Amino acid sequence: MAKHYEFEEVETRWQQRWIQEGTYEIENDDVRPPYYVLSMYPYPSGQAHQGHIRNYTFGDVLVRYRTMQGFGVLSPFGFDSFGLPAENAAIKGGAHPLEYTEARIAELKQSVLRLGAVYDWRREIRSHDAEYIRFNQMIFTHLLKNDLAYRKGGLVNWCPGCQTVLANEQVESDGTCERSGDLVEKRSLEQWFLRITKYSDELLFALDDLDWPERVKTMQRNWIGRSEGARIRFLVEGLPETSIEVYTTRPDTGFGATYLVLAPEHALVDLLTTDQQRDEVNALKALAVAESDIERQSTDGELAKRGAFTGSFAINPYNNERIPIYLADYVLSSYGTGAIMAVPAEDQRDFDFAQIYGLPVVRTVATPPDFLDGAYSGEGIKINSGFLDGLDVATAKARSIEWLESRGFGSRSVQYRLRDWLISRQRYWGCPIPVVFCEKDGIVAVPDDQLPVLLPRDVQFLPTGESPLMSHAGFLHTTCPTCGGPARRETDTMDTFVDSSWYFLRFTDPFNTETAVNFEAVRHFMPVDQYIGGITHAIMHLLYSRFFTRVLGDVGLSPEEIREPFGQLFCQGMVRLGGRAMSKSRGNVISPDEYFASIGADALRLFHLFVGPPTDDIDWGDQTNEIIEGCSRYLRRVWRLAVDGGPSDGAAATAAKDLDGESRLLVRTVHQTIMKVTEDFDHYGFNTAVAECMSLTNAITRANRIGVDRAIVDEAIDILLRLLAPMVPHLAAEAFEIRNNAHVHCAPWPLADPDLAKEDRVTMVVQVNGKLRDRIEVSASIDEQEAISIAFGSGQVIASLAGKSPNRVVARPPNLVNIVV
RNA sequence: GCCCGGAUGGCGGAAUGGUAGACGCGGCGGCCUCAAAAGCCGUUGUCUGAAAGGGCGUGCGGGUUCAAAUCCCGCUCCGGGCACCA
C-alpha cells in the first residue's frame, strides 16, 4: 500500500514548481501556434469566494488542455485595481486606497495561487500601476486629438451614494445605480465623453459574426437600439420661420398624424406657447424637472396631468391639415429630435393620450376582421393615405420617404439608443484625466513626455462628496504645457471601465515601455481565443472593450485590422447562496480556504467542474459539502489506483498485443473516453467530462479486480491521468511522475484511435409498437435482414405478438428494430 | 407588454428523434473491524407481482412520427434581459 495522498504538501509543491520552472510562461516568439485564454481580470476584493474559484477553474482547465494539445498558450492575470470600495474604505477611516488595494490584491492572488490556477505572472497588470496609468492617459490624449474624446455640458446621471456621475450603462432600468442601488439624479454638469456612438453601426453589425452567447449579443443589440425611420419637418402656423422636426419609424402613417408632441425641455416650447396656455405649460415643465426618471417613465401616472396644449398648431405636410402641438413628459428630449408626430390609430401610447385629450383618431392601416379597438401597429393595407393607399406597410414607408425627400419635408434617418460614454468620475481612486485648463490656451492635453499624471498620496478622505484632488493644492495648481502660464489641473478621474477596455491588448506585451500596445505582439496573440467571465458584463465591459479595440486601431495605437477583441466568449453561471449571487459586498461568501485545508484544491476544482453545466447558476446548499466530499473520495480512489501498483508498465501496451475479451473492453472504453472528454472540453462540457473520467475509473477498477493484463491496465491509468490533468492538475502531476518519471502537463493530450474505440457487439433494442420488449446482444456489423430475423427470434417478441402478423417493420441496425402490428 | 432561457428520481444532473434517469450525492443491504473511520461489493424512478414479468413515468393539454424529454401548436409556473426610444 502506498502512503495516503498528502494533498496539501503535493499541491503547494507543484504550485511552486510550475512557477519556478516557468511551465506556463510564454515568450512572444514561441514557435507553437498561439492561443490566448483569458479570464476577466478581477476587482481585488480580498480573498477569493466560490464565484472566483469557479471562474478561474474553468479558465485553468482550458489553459492546461490547450497547452497539452501543443499550443503556445498566453495565460495572463491582473487586477482591475481602481475603484470605489478602496476609496470608501479610506473615507470610513481605513487605510489609504493604495495600501488597502494592494493588501486585497495580495489576498486574492494568494487564493488564486492556492487554487493551482496557472498564469504567466511576469505579465501581471494592475491598473493603478504608474506604467498602466501612463498609457491609459496617453490613449486618452490621442482620443482627444482625434476628436473622439470631448467635453460637453448637459444633464448627466449623478449617484448620491457614490458621489459621482455615472455612464448611462451604469444606471439600471429602474433608475437606480448599478453599484450602490441609490436613486440616480439628474445634474447639469460639464463632463468628459468618449465618442462611442461613432461606432454604433460597426458595433451592431459585427455582432452577427461573433461566436458569443446569443443572449449577450441580443443585450448589446438592444442597448445600441438602432431604429430606421425618417425625420419630418412640420411647419408652424403663424410662424413662417419656424418648423418642428420629428423622428418617426412609421413615415407611412403620416396621414394619421393628428397632433404633435414635444418634450417639455424642447427648445421651441416657449416660442410656441400662447399666453393663454402659459400657466399650463409652465406647470408641466416644472413637473418634468421635479420628477425622477422612475416617475417620468412610469406607465402608472395619470396621463391627464402629464400633457399640456401649447396653444399653437402645425401643418401636417401629408395632407395640409392643421394639427395641435402638445407637450408631454413621456417624450424624451434625449432621443430622436425630442418631438414626435402622434398617430393614435397606430401607436397605443398616442391612442391613450388622444382619448384623454379628445384628439381625433384616423386609421391609415386596415385592421384585421377580429380587431376590436385601440391602436393597431401590425401589418396591413394602407387606407385614408392618399398616394399610399393600397400599399403594404413596408412599401409605404419607402414611398413616404421618397415623397418627403422630393418635397423637402424630410429625409431617411437612423436613430440609436446608444449615447456617448461619459467617463468623468468625481473620485480620487482612478486614473487622472490628463488635461489642464489654461486661461489662455483653454483645454490642454498633458504631452506624452510629461505623463503619467499620478495621484498625490497625501490627500484627505472626507465624506464631503467632493474629490480629494479638488482640495490638494499641489495637484490642482500647475502650469500650462503650451504657454507655461498658470493652469488648473482636471481633478476628475476616469471611469474604471476605461482601464479594463484594453488590458487584454497590453497583456500581449506588458513589458513594452515605448507604446501602450505592441503591434507585433497583438497581431500574434489577438483576438483572445477564449474569454471567460460573468454575464454581468454583457453590456458595459464587453461593449466598451469592443469599442476600444476599434478606436485604438483607428487612431494608430493598435493594429487597425484587429476589430474584435474576443473571439469566443464563455459566460459562467453565478454561485448563489441564500438565493443571491455570492459576493463580498453582500456578505454571503463561502471562503475556499477551509476546503483547501480539508480536501485540497483539486477536490474543490473537481466539484465546480462536476456539479452541473458551467453556464448554469449553482446554489450553495445543504448537500454541497457532501458532493464536495464525494469528489474528494473519487480522487483518493484515483490515487490508490494510480500509485498502489508501482511504476507504470503501460507504454504502448495496446500496440504490442492482440486484444480480446476484457482487455479489448477496457481499451475500447479508454479510447471512447478520450473522444468524449476531448469533445466535451471543446464545448465547455466539463460536468460530463468528469462523469466520463469517473466511468473510466470504474472500468479500470473492475479490470484490475478481474485480472486484466497489467500493461493494458497501466496504459489505461496513464491515459486517465492525462485526461484528468487539466481538471485536477496536482494529483495528476504527482501520480504521473511517480508512475512515469515525467511531467503530465508537458505530455501530449491523448489521441483516440477510432478503430480501438469502435464497438464490435452492441445491444439491439427490439420494440413492438414502439414499446421495449427485448434487448439482444448482436454484432455491430449486422445488416437489416439479420437484425429483423434476430428480432423475430426473440421469445419476448413472439409472446408480445401473440400470433398477430406485423404490418410494418422498421430496422435501424444494429441498434433497433421496431415491429408494428 | 416584448424578447431569451428553463421545468427530467429524494437531490445535483445525463440523454437534442431510437434502451429515459449516464455520473455523482443521499438511502438501503452486505463485507472488513472488538468498534468506529476509511475502504470494498451489491442495490436504489414509481405502482404491481413470490418471481418472471407487466402497468405508469421527463410541468399541463393537444398534434406530427413506426418511434418524442427531444419536433410542432396552445397553456402554467420559475429565472433573466429589455421597455413610454416615437
Short mmCIF file of C-alpha atoms in Angstrom, two decimals, chain A residues 654-655 664 667-668 670-672 674-675 750-758:
data_model
loop_
_atom_site.label_atom_id
_atom_site.label_comp_id
_atom_site.label_asym_id
_atom_site.label_seq_id
_atom_site.Cartn_x
_atom_site.Cartn_y
_atom_site.Cartn_z
CA THR A 654 -2.08 -1.82 -26.93
CA ALA A 655 0.22 -1.64 -29.94
CA ARG A 664 -10.37 -5.32 -25.55
CA VAL A 667 -9.04 -0.49 -24.32
CA ARG A 668 -12.29 0.35 -26.09
CA VAL A 670 -10.29 4.15 -22.83
CA HIS A 671 -10.50 5.31 -26.43
CA GLN A 672 -14.18 6.15 -26.23
CA ILE A 674 -10.65 10.11 -24.89
CA MET A 675 -13.08 11.00 -27.68
CA PRO A 750 -4.08 11.65 -25.67
CA LEU A 751 -5.35 10.87 -29.15
CA ALA A 752 -8.16 8.40 -29.64
CA ASP A 753 -7.77 5.56 -32.11
CA PRO A 754 -11.17 5.27 -33.82
CA ASP A 755 -10.62 1.59 -34.58
CA LEU A 756 -9.96 0.81 -30.95
CA ALA A 757 -12.98 2.88 -29.91
CA LYS A 758 -15.31 1.02 -32.23
#
